[in-house]
């Protein structure tokens, strides 16, 4: 058996980021930028006022001084002339500070009477003026390549004057469910059959991870049907299969794809749920074979497919984020396999996260999985822990998983 | 001045969830279900094997017993007959357990020789059999209404045989930026002007919150242009404006919309950045007026617009999630306003989150905002805290903000 980290490392090592494409800024949220976003202008473009008020020479702005208002400069309408001795120009947040002025008299510190404004609070040179380039200057990298664009990054890329961005293509992940017993939701169900859930849950997980799912038709247990899959992977960045990874007699899919040239490693991973995992290549396309049990499939997808999606998207492909929580109930010692316990979370009176592993951890109980808020991480050979001990958890709710 | 919580409460009270629409299961990820998803079948549909092996009568499965294999039942192909004395049926994970059988002999505990299978490990009645309905039964609520569908929920809705789901419509949020100085990215910039960033950052935030942004053309500082906005809000669930919320002379937009019948409250909120906030109604449509400063606009959007999007989407509209972190540097005491300090986070050697507030907290510095990992919450009149103290933070990275 190999460890979860080793398996993930081997998968990530085999993957390359997708090539780039150009998308409109408005479509770039949550995409991974493929090139540094470099400022095309300086922000602010000139010295601007941070407040509503009057621009004047600092030495003219003593308490009780009276100045002549020679004009106004709304934002976007700079004042065309300089400000001389005893003069002031009305301006607003974002207005360019006119030449000659080096101080701002705040509106609330001024009394206006016709063309005259009186100073009720002495000004301070440079105060309330935002200097040109205070936020960024032409040529600054405002969003580094390899970053997934947040809403704030979209704002800064806009301010830096980028209507288009070069981003990694969304990884296209094909999902193959197999088996004569599987029906799509709403379609006729064969005797003793069940409705396909893995394909749809995995497709949603691919979306959550920033990829584009391609749900393949369910492959019947026939060589011809499966051969068709191998012929239909053009433009696919990764193939994910579920089931067929046991030592059973019915892993026809794997046999059929191997006959088409797929190289495939079978790994026994020291984890629960989900010991068996397949990883290989069909031509240039990586193939990840997840267990068929729905809970095992989802847990393995969180641990291996999500990082793979990150890597394909141009990110490093780190493990899912682990946060710490307090155990609400004791857990027993582990054997040689890592455990990922489905659990509910709650907040205690101090606002700390308390986690309650479910008493039953059946790997076929999809509804219990859906009700879980988190997975509790238990390392191989971890000792028993009492209520109140600190553990690492993977939050499922916040990831949309 | 009113508190952040009071302002948020008033906004949420005025909002109603959007009506529902029907979407395909494959499109339902991250949508909020408008009706309970009720199981249309029982899962498993019958008693099924949890492992590969043989079905037999428990009393026939003692150590060393030899049984006659009378057939096999792959998943999806139930065995048509019962299992009698001394008989066994080959089956696989998910296969229906034939009538008469009440135990499973695991494949690894069996030796097969032609039609005979020998028991190497005594079976236990009922073990490795998943009972019909163990996961869920017809009529069970498998996803409750008002829940945002996770990938796991998609899986359970599929297993419960739902090809379509009734979900709340994505709230359509129109975003209006105003001002003669504003240009769209890539378009000609007026003298002293800047490129619009708020509209695009807010549009991305609306997407992150599950809404559908409608970016309106920038409104020039003219009554006619602004009147056109009031005429173009059909089908919009909420209007968000930026700027025009100061006491300046140039809040033409507000004046013009008021002339069109918009009721509007002006609130001074005890927070920094972003004191002024507008909230009102234009006909049936709620209007939220955010500050014009990009940092203030984003922080206010996180505190007020995100919960509003949740509420419109059919969720309760809770404040953004707060997690706890350790201060990496001391902070001074607060005045009467709550502070939302932009900060970087790091993990200490114990894996705890350590947060470092930026030294400069200028509300116009968009690039610093984009570099922040979190907002540190500081309540009004909060005392000074030393390095190592615990504080509440809003994680920005994980929300795609």
PDB file of C-alpha atoms in Angstrom, chain B residues 28-262:
ATOM      1  CA  UNK B  28     -28.053  22.476 -10.440  1.00  0.00           C
ATOM      2  CA  UNK B  29     -24.706  22.574  -8.682  1.00  0.00           C
ATOM      3  CA  UNK B  30     -24.458  25.598  -6.346  1.00  0.00           C
ATOM      4  CA  UNK B  31     -28.134  26.463  -6.880  1.00  0.00           C
ATOM      5  CA  UNK B  32     -30.552  26.737  -3.957  1.00  0.00           C
ATOM      6  CA  UNK B  33     -33.339  24.148  -4.094  1.00  0.00           C
ATOM      7  CA  UNK B  34     -36.796  25.668  -3.805  1.00  0.00           C
ATOM      8  CA  UNK B  35     -38.579  22.412  -2.907  1.00  0.00           C
ATOM      9  CA  UNK B  36     -37.597  19.429  -0.810  1.00  0.00           C
ATOM     10  CA  UNK B  37     -35.935  16.774  -2.952  1.00  0.00           C
ATOM     11  CA  UNK B  38     -37.876  13.629  -2.056  1.00  0.00           C
ATOM     12  CA  UNK B  39     -36.552  10.141  -2.830  1.00  0.00           C
ATOM     13  CA  UNK B  40     -38.467   8.521  -5.704  1.00  0.00           C
ATOM     14  CA  UNK B  41     -37.001   5.116  -4.971  1.00  0.00           C
ATOM     15  CA  UNK B  42     -35.389   3.130  -2.226  1.00  0.00           C
ATOM     16  CA  UNK B  43     -31.620   2.805  -2.023  1.00  0.00           C
ATOM     17  CA  UNK B  44     -30.416   0.093  -2.119  1.00  0.00           C
ATOM     18  CA  UNK B  45     -33.522  -1.109  -3.968  1.00  0.00           C
ATOM     19  CA  UNK B  46     -33.178  -4.605  -2.451  1.00  0.00           C
ATOM     20  CA  UNK B  47     -30.755  -6.392  -0.128  1.00  0.00           C
ATOM     21  CA  UNK B  48     -27.444  -6.246  -2.009  1.00  0.00           C
ATOM     22  CA  UNK B  49     -23.965  -7.560  -1.470  1.00  0.00           C
ATOM     23  CA  UNK B  50     -21.387  -5.094  -0.175  1.00  0.00           C
ATOM     24  CA  UNK B  51     -18.529  -7.241  -1.492  1.00  0.00           C
ATOM     25  CA  UNK B  52     -17.550  -9.645  -4.252  1.00  0.00           C
ATOM     26  CA  UNK B  53     -18.229 -13.260  -3.225  1.00  0.00           C
ATOM     27  CA  UNK B  54     -20.969 -15.867  -2.976  1.00  0.00           C
ATOM     28  CA  UNK B  55     -24.510 -15.750  -1.612  1.00  0.00           C
ATOM     29  CA  UNK B  56     -25.543 -18.734   0.497  1.00  0.00           C
ATOM     30  CA  UNK B  57     -27.562 -19.808   3.517  1.00  0.00           C
ATOM     31  CA  UNK B  58     -25.663 -18.896   6.697  1.00  0.00           C
ATOM     32  CA  UNK B  59     -26.171 -22.379   8.120  1.00  0.00           C
ATOM     33  CA  UNK B  60     -24.397 -23.879   5.073  1.00  0.00           C
ATOM     34  CA  UNK B  61     -21.319 -21.638   5.441  1.00  0.00           C
ATOM     35  CA  UNK B  62     -19.281 -23.303   8.209  1.00  0.00           C
ATOM     36  CA  UNK B  63     -15.503 -23.620   7.894  1.00  0.00           C
ATOM     37  CA  UNK B  64     -14.614 -26.304   5.334  1.00  0.00           C
ATOM     38  CA  UNK B  65     -18.114 -26.613   3.838  1.00  0.00           C
ATOM     39  CA  UNK B  66     -18.340 -27.235   0.098  1.00  0.00           C
ATOM     40  CA  UNK B  67     -21.246 -25.812  -1.899  1.00  0.00           C
ATOM     41  CA  UNK B  68     -22.491 -26.107  -5.456  1.00  0.00           C
ATOM     42  CA  UNK B  69     -22.361 -22.857  -7.446  1.00  0.00           C
ATOM     43  CA  UNK B  70     -25.695 -22.788  -9.298  1.00  0.00           C
ATOM     44  CA  UNK B  71     -25.172 -19.532 -11.167  1.00  0.00           C
ATOM     45  CA  UNK B  72     -23.979 -15.960 -11.023  1.00  0.00           C
ATOM     46  CA  UNK B  73     -25.662 -12.586 -10.599  1.00  0.00           C
ATOM     47  CA  UNK B  74     -23.619  -9.601 -11.766  1.00  0.00           C
ATOM     48  CA  UNK B  75     -24.897  -6.223 -10.589  1.00  0.00           C
ATOM     49  CA  UNK B  76     -27.889  -5.379 -12.789  1.00  0.00           C
ATOM     50  CA  UNK B  77     -28.595  -9.029 -13.575  1.00  0.00           C
ATOM     51  CA  UNK B  78     -30.435 -10.519 -10.569  1.00  0.00           C
ATOM     52  CA  UNK B  79     -30.421 -14.287 -10.234  1.00  0.00           C
ATOM     53  CA  UNK B  80     -33.870 -15.533 -11.197  1.00  0.00           C
ATOM     54  CA  UNK B  81     -34.233 -18.349  -8.634  1.00  0.00           C
ATOM     55  CA  UNK B  82     -33.775 -18.995  -4.956  1.00  0.00           C
ATOM     56  CA  UNK B  83     -30.765 -20.481  -3.209  1.00  0.00           C
ATOM     57  CA  UNK B  84     -31.361 -23.893  -1.631  1.00  0.00           C
ATOM     58  CA  UNK B  85     -29.530 -26.111   0.798  1.00  0.00           C
ATOM     59  CA  UNK B  86     -25.874 -26.561  -0.113  1.00  0.00           C
ATOM     60  CA  UNK B  87     -26.089 -24.064  -2.947  1.00  0.00           C
ATOM     61  CA  UNK B  88     -24.258 -20.814  -3.629  1.00  0.00           C
ATOM     62  CA  UNK B  89     -24.580 -18.013  -6.215  1.00  0.00           C
ATOM     63  CA  UNK B  90     -21.584 -16.014  -7.396  1.00  0.00           C
ATOM     64  CA  UNK B  91     -22.165 -12.268  -6.954  1.00  0.00           C
ATOM     65  CA  UNK B  92     -20.424  -8.929  -6.902  1.00  0.00           C
ATOM     66  CA  UNK B  93     -20.550  -5.607  -5.114  1.00  0.00           C
ATOM     67  CA  UNK B  94     -24.059  -4.271  -5.671  1.00  0.00           C
ATOM     68  CA  UNK B  95     -25.563  -7.600  -6.795  1.00  0.00           C
ATOM     69  CA  UNK B  96     -29.024  -8.370  -5.449  1.00  0.00           C
ATOM     70  CA  UNK B  97     -28.861 -11.145  -2.829  1.00  0.00           C
ATOM     71  CA  UNK B  98     -31.071 -14.016  -4.160  1.00  0.00           C
ATOM     72  CA  UNK B  99     -34.050 -15.307  -2.192  1.00  0.00           C
ATOM     73  CA  UNK B 100     -33.101 -17.913   0.353  1.00  0.00           C
ATOM     74  CA  UNK B 101     -29.576 -16.604   0.880  1.00  0.00           C
ATOM     75  CA  UNK B 102     -28.785 -14.702   4.081  1.00  0.00           C
ATOM     76  CA  UNK B 103     -24.986 -14.615   4.138  1.00  0.00           C
ATOM     77  CA  UNK B 104     -22.046 -13.651   1.918  1.00  0.00           C
ATOM     78  CA  UNK B 105     -18.889 -15.726   1.563  1.00  0.00           C
ATOM     79  CA  UNK B 106     -16.150 -13.268   0.589  1.00  0.00           C
ATOM     80  CA  UNK B 107     -14.216 -14.075  -2.551  1.00  0.00           C
ATOM     81  CA  UNK B 108     -10.941 -13.955  -0.636  1.00  0.00           C
ATOM     82  CA  UNK B 109     -12.301 -16.474   1.874  1.00  0.00           C
ATOM     83  CA  UNK B 110     -13.355 -18.990  -0.830  1.00  0.00           C
ATOM     84  CA  UNK B 111     -11.621 -21.584  -3.014  1.00  0.00           C
ATOM     85  CA  UNK B 112     -13.360 -22.238  -6.299  1.00  0.00           C
ATOM     86  CA  UNK B 113     -12.954 -25.481  -8.195  1.00  0.00           C
ATOM     87  CA  UNK B 114     -15.306 -25.806 -11.158  1.00  0.00           C
ATOM     88  CA  UNK B 115     -18.868 -25.816  -9.861  1.00  0.00           C
ATOM     89  CA  UNK B 116     -17.754 -26.273  -6.251  1.00  0.00           C
ATOM     90  CA  UNK B 117     -16.768 -23.512  -3.825  1.00  0.00           C
ATOM     91  CA  UNK B 118     -15.133 -24.273  -0.464  1.00  0.00           C
ATOM     92  CA  UNK B 119     -15.507 -22.095   2.641  1.00  0.00           C
ATOM     93  CA  UNK B 120     -12.167 -21.047   4.175  1.00  0.00           C
ATOM     94  CA  UNK B 121     -13.660 -18.693   6.756  1.00  0.00           C
ATOM     95  CA  UNK B 122     -17.072 -19.302   8.353  1.00  0.00           C
ATOM     96  CA  UNK B 123     -19.731 -16.820   7.223  1.00  0.00           C
ATOM     97  CA  UNK B 124     -21.812 -14.638   9.566  1.00  0.00           C
ATOM     98  CA  UNK B 125     -25.535 -14.230   8.921  1.00  0.00           C
ATOM     99  CA  UNK B 126     -26.333 -10.809   7.436  1.00  0.00           C
ATOM    100  CA  UNK B 127     -22.740  -9.657   7.276  1.00  0.00           C
ATOM    101  CA  UNK B 128     -21.653  -7.843   4.072  1.00  0.00           C
ATOM    102  CA  UNK B 129     -25.316  -7.469   3.082  1.00  0.00           C
ATOM    103  CA  UNK B 130     -26.626  -3.920   2.622  1.00  0.00           C
ATOM    104  CA  UNK B 131     -30.305  -3.979   3.513  1.00  0.00           C
ATOM    105  CA  UNK B 132     -32.878  -2.419   1.183  1.00  0.00           C
ATOM    106  CA  UNK B 133     -33.377   1.226   2.170  1.00  0.00           C
ATOM    107  CA  UNK B 134     -30.225   1.461   4.254  1.00  0.00           C
ATOM    108  CA  UNK B 135     -29.266   4.709   2.499  1.00  0.00           C
ATOM    109  CA  UNK B 136     -32.789   6.087   1.945  1.00  0.00           C
ATOM    110  CA  UNK B 137     -36.369   5.001   1.219  1.00  0.00           C
ATOM    111  CA  UNK B 138     -39.080   6.283  -1.115  1.00  0.00           C
ATOM    112  CA  UNK B 139     -40.505   9.476   0.354  1.00  0.00           C
ATOM    113  CA  UNK B 140     -37.449  10.474   2.405  1.00  0.00           C
ATOM    114  CA  UNK B 141     -36.321  14.095   2.039  1.00  0.00           C
ATOM    115  CA  UNK B 142     -32.784  13.680   0.747  1.00  0.00           C
ATOM    116  CA  UNK B 143     -32.059  17.401   0.167  1.00  0.00           C
ATOM    117  CA  UNK B 144     -34.131  19.919   2.137  1.00  0.00           C
ATOM    118  CA  UNK B 145     -35.441  23.047   0.455  1.00  0.00           C
ATOM    119  CA  UNK B 146     -33.365  26.149   1.014  1.00  0.00           C
ATOM    120  CA  UNK B 147     -30.051  24.323   0.714  1.00  0.00           C
ATOM    121  CA  UNK B 148     -27.350  25.307  -1.772  1.00  0.00           C
ATOM    122  CA  UNK B 149     -26.606  22.118  -3.727  1.00  0.00           C
ATOM    123  CA  UNK B 150     -23.154  20.692  -3.113  1.00  0.00           C
ATOM    124  CA  UNK B 151     -21.566  18.073  -5.372  1.00  0.00           C
ATOM    125  CA  UNK B 152     -22.662  15.462  -2.828  1.00  0.00           C
ATOM    126  CA  UNK B 153     -26.240  16.739  -2.910  1.00  0.00           C
ATOM    127  CA  UNK B 154     -26.182  16.381  -6.689  1.00  0.00           C
ATOM    128  CA  UNK B 155     -25.122  12.774  -6.199  1.00  0.00           C
ATOM    129  CA  UNK B 156     -27.901  12.005  -3.745  1.00  0.00           C
ATOM    130  CA  UNK B 157     -30.535  13.788  -5.877  1.00  0.00           C
ATOM    131  CA  UNK B 158     -29.384  11.667  -8.829  1.00  0.00           C
ATOM    132  CA  UNK B 159     -29.537   8.463  -6.800  1.00  0.00           C
ATOM    133  CA  UNK B 160     -33.045   9.492  -5.713  1.00  0.00           C
ATOM    134  CA  UNK B 161     -33.937   9.628  -9.427  1.00  0.00           C
ATOM    135  CA  UNK B 162     -34.387  13.356 -10.064  1.00  0.00           C
ATOM    136  CA  UNK B 163     -33.416  14.482 -13.575  1.00  0.00           C
ATOM    137  CA  UNK B 164     -34.801  17.984 -12.873  1.00  0.00           C
ATOM    138  CA  UNK B 165     -34.753  20.190  -9.812  1.00  0.00           C
ATOM    139  CA  UNK B 166     -36.769  23.182  -8.772  1.00  0.00           C
ATOM    140  CA  UNK B 167     -34.352  25.941  -7.727  1.00  0.00           C
ATOM    141  CA  UNK B 168     -34.520  29.623  -6.952  1.00  0.00           C
ATOM    142  CA  UNK B 169     -33.635  31.813  -9.922  1.00  0.00           C
ATOM    143  CA  UNK B 170     -30.215  33.388  -9.800  1.00  0.00           C
ATOM    144  CA  UNK B 171     -30.765  36.928  -8.512  1.00  0.00           C
ATOM    145  CA  UNK B 172     -30.133  39.414 -11.313  1.00  0.00           C
ATOM    146  CA  UNK B 173     -28.198  42.315  -9.858  1.00  0.00           C
ATOM    147  CA  UNK B 174     -27.719  45.443 -11.942  1.00  0.00           C
ATOM    148  CA  UNK B 175     -24.580  47.441 -11.206  1.00  0.00           C
ATOM    149  CA  UNK B 176     -24.413  51.145 -11.928  1.00  0.00           C
ATOM    150  CA  UNK B 177     -21.181  53.117 -11.872  1.00  0.00           C
ATOM    151  CA  UNK B 178     -21.477  56.832 -12.311  1.00  0.00           C
ATOM    152  CA  UNK B 179     -19.278  59.739 -13.189  1.00  0.00           C
ATOM    153  CA  UNK B 180     -17.835  61.660 -16.126  1.00  0.00           C
ATOM    154  CA  UNK B 181     -14.332  60.566 -15.142  1.00  0.00           C
ATOM    155  CA  UNK B 182     -14.999  56.848 -15.568  1.00  0.00           C
ATOM    156  CA  UNK B 183     -13.959  54.825 -18.638  1.00  0.00           C
ATOM    157  CA  UNK B 184     -14.446  51.118 -19.329  1.00  0.00           C
ATOM    158  CA  UNK B 185     -11.179  49.116 -19.640  1.00  0.00           C
ATOM    159  CA  UNK B 186      -9.603  49.536 -23.065  1.00  0.00           C
ATOM    160  CA  UNK B 187     -11.755  52.551 -23.978  1.00  0.00           C
ATOM    161  CA  UNK B 188     -10.547  56.156 -24.295  1.00  0.00           C
ATOM    162  CA  UNK B 189      -9.874  57.670 -20.878  1.00  0.00           C
ATOM    163  CA  UNK B 190     -10.962  61.289 -20.359  1.00  0.00           C
ATOM    164  CA  UNK B 191      -8.369  63.798 -19.034  1.00  0.00           C
ATOM    165  CA  UNK B 192      -7.846  63.175 -15.318  1.00  0.00           C
ATOM    166  CA  UNK B 193     -10.145  60.161 -15.630  1.00  0.00           C
ATOM    167  CA  UNK B 194      -9.745  56.613 -14.382  1.00  0.00           C
ATOM    168  CA  UNK B 195     -10.769  53.173 -15.551  1.00  0.00           C
ATOM    169  CA  UNK B 196     -13.892  51.724 -13.974  1.00  0.00           C
ATOM    170  CA  UNK B 197     -13.002  49.008 -11.503  1.00  0.00           C
ATOM    171  CA  UNK B 198     -15.968  48.877  -9.125  1.00  0.00           C
ATOM    172  CA  UNK B 199     -18.473  47.587 -11.691  1.00  0.00           C
ATOM    173  CA  UNK B 200     -16.288  44.668 -12.686  1.00  0.00           C
ATOM    174  CA  UNK B 201     -15.194  43.745  -9.171  1.00  0.00           C
ATOM    175  CA  UNK B 202     -18.805  43.898  -7.995  1.00  0.00           C
ATOM    176  CA  UNK B 203     -19.985  41.852 -10.987  1.00  0.00           C
ATOM    177  CA  UNK B 204     -17.459  39.168 -10.038  1.00  0.00           C
ATOM    178  CA  UNK B 205     -18.638  39.312  -6.427  1.00  0.00           C
ATOM    179  CA  UNK B 206     -22.222  38.870  -7.606  1.00  0.00           C
ATOM    180  CA  UNK B 207     -21.118  35.760  -9.512  1.00  0.00           C
ATOM    181  CA  UNK B 208     -19.213  34.497  -6.468  1.00  0.00           C
ATOM    182  CA  UNK B 209     -22.421  34.943  -4.478  1.00  0.00           C
ATOM    183  CA  UNK B 210     -24.457  32.933  -6.967  1.00  0.00           C
ATOM    184  CA  UNK B 211     -26.092  35.869  -8.731  1.00  0.00           C
ATOM    185  CA  UNK B 212     -26.194  37.042 -12.307  1.00  0.00           C
ATOM    186  CA  UNK B 213     -24.589  40.470 -12.759  1.00  0.00           C
ATOM    187  CA  UNK B 214     -25.957  42.999 -15.232  1.00  0.00           C
ATOM    188  CA  UNK B 215     -23.356  45.733 -15.685  1.00  0.00           C
ATOM    189  CA  UNK B 216     -25.128  48.911 -16.772  1.00  0.00           C
ATOM    190  CA  UNK B 217     -23.407  51.447 -19.004  1.00  0.00           C
ATOM    191  CA  UNK B 218     -21.540  54.060 -16.945  1.00  0.00           C
ATOM    192  CA  UNK B 219     -23.987  56.891 -16.257  1.00  0.00           C
ATOM    193  CA  UNK B 220     -22.663  60.319 -17.169  1.00  0.00           C
ATOM    194  CA  UNK B 221     -23.437  63.122 -14.796  1.00  0.00           C
ATOM    195  CA  UNK B 222     -26.589  64.108 -16.713  1.00  0.00           C
ATOM    196  CA  UNK B 223     -30.238  63.766 -15.729  1.00  0.00           C
ATOM    197  CA  UNK B 224     -31.236  62.179 -19.044  1.00  0.00           C
ATOM    198  CA  UNK B 225     -28.636  59.409 -18.797  1.00  0.00           C
ATOM    199  CA  UNK B 226     -29.694  58.620 -15.273  1.00  0.00           C
ATOM    200  CA  UNK B 227     -33.394  58.655 -16.038  1.00  0.00           C
ATOM    201  CA  UNK B 228     -32.672  55.945 -18.591  1.00  0.00           C
ATOM    202  CA  UNK B 229     -31.436  53.708 -15.780  1.00  0.00           C
ATOM    203  CA  UNK B 230     -34.732  53.966 -13.955  1.00  0.00           C
ATOM    204  CA  UNK B 231     -36.505  52.968 -17.166  1.00  0.00           C
ATOM    205  CA  UNK B 232     -34.323  49.885 -17.650  1.00  0.00           C
ATOM    206  CA  UNK B 233     -34.725  47.918 -14.456  1.00  0.00           C
ATOM    207  CA  UNK B 234     -37.404  45.474 -15.604  1.00  0.00           C
ATOM    208  CA  UNK B 235     -36.434  41.952 -14.580  1.00  0.00           C
ATOM    209  CA  UNK B 236     -33.744  43.167 -12.192  1.00  0.00           C
ATOM    210  CA  UNK B 237     -33.881  41.846  -8.627  1.00  0.00           C
ATOM    211  CA  UNK B 238     -31.594  44.471  -7.108  1.00  0.00           C
ATOM    212  CA  UNK B 239     -29.839  47.649  -8.213  1.00  0.00           C
ATOM    213  CA  UNK B 240     -26.389  48.390  -6.797  1.00  0.00           C
ATOM    214  CA  UNK B 241     -24.863  51.837  -7.304  1.00  0.00           C
ATOM    215  CA  UNK B 242     -21.394  52.995  -6.388  1.00  0.00           C
ATOM    216  CA  UNK B 243     -20.451  56.515  -5.490  1.00  0.00           C
ATOM    217  CA  UNK B 244     -22.882  59.373  -5.163  1.00  0.00           C
ATOM    218  CA  UNK B 245     -23.383  58.554  -1.508  1.00  0.00           C
ATOM    219  CA  UNK B 246     -21.382  61.436  -0.102  1.00  0.00           C
ATOM    220  CA  UNK B 247     -22.709  64.825   0.899  1.00  0.00           C
ATOM    221  CA  UNK B 248     -20.993  66.318  -2.166  1.00  0.00           C
ATOM    222  CA  UNK B 249     -22.596  68.487  -4.815  1.00  0.00           C
ATOM    223  CA  UNK B 250     -22.403  65.835  -7.509  1.00  0.00           C
ATOM    224  CA  UNK B 251     -24.709  63.009  -6.432  1.00  0.00           C
ATOM    225  CA  UNK B 252     -26.849  63.645  -9.463  1.00  0.00           C
ATOM    226  CA  UNK B 253     -27.645  59.945  -9.795  1.00  0.00           C
ATOM    227  CA  UNK B 254     -29.386  59.790  -6.479  1.00  0.00           C
ATOM    228  CA  UNK B 255     -31.249  63.012  -7.177  1.00  0.00           C
ATOM    229  CA  UNK B 256     -32.332  61.773 -10.572  1.00  0.00           C
ATOM    230  CA  UNK B 257     -33.496  58.376  -9.310  1.00  0.00           C
ATOM    231  CA  UNK B 258     -35.350  60.019  -6.444  1.00  0.00           C
ATOM    232  CA  UNK B 259     -37.118  62.163  -9.015  1.00  0.00           C
ATOM    233  CA  UNK B 260     -38.223  58.848 -10.578  1.00  0.00           C
ATOM    234  CA  UNK B 261     -39.813  57.782  -7.314  1.00  0.00           C
ATOM    235  CA  UNK B 262     -36.974  55.973  -5.601  1.00  0.00           C
TER     236      UNK B 262
END
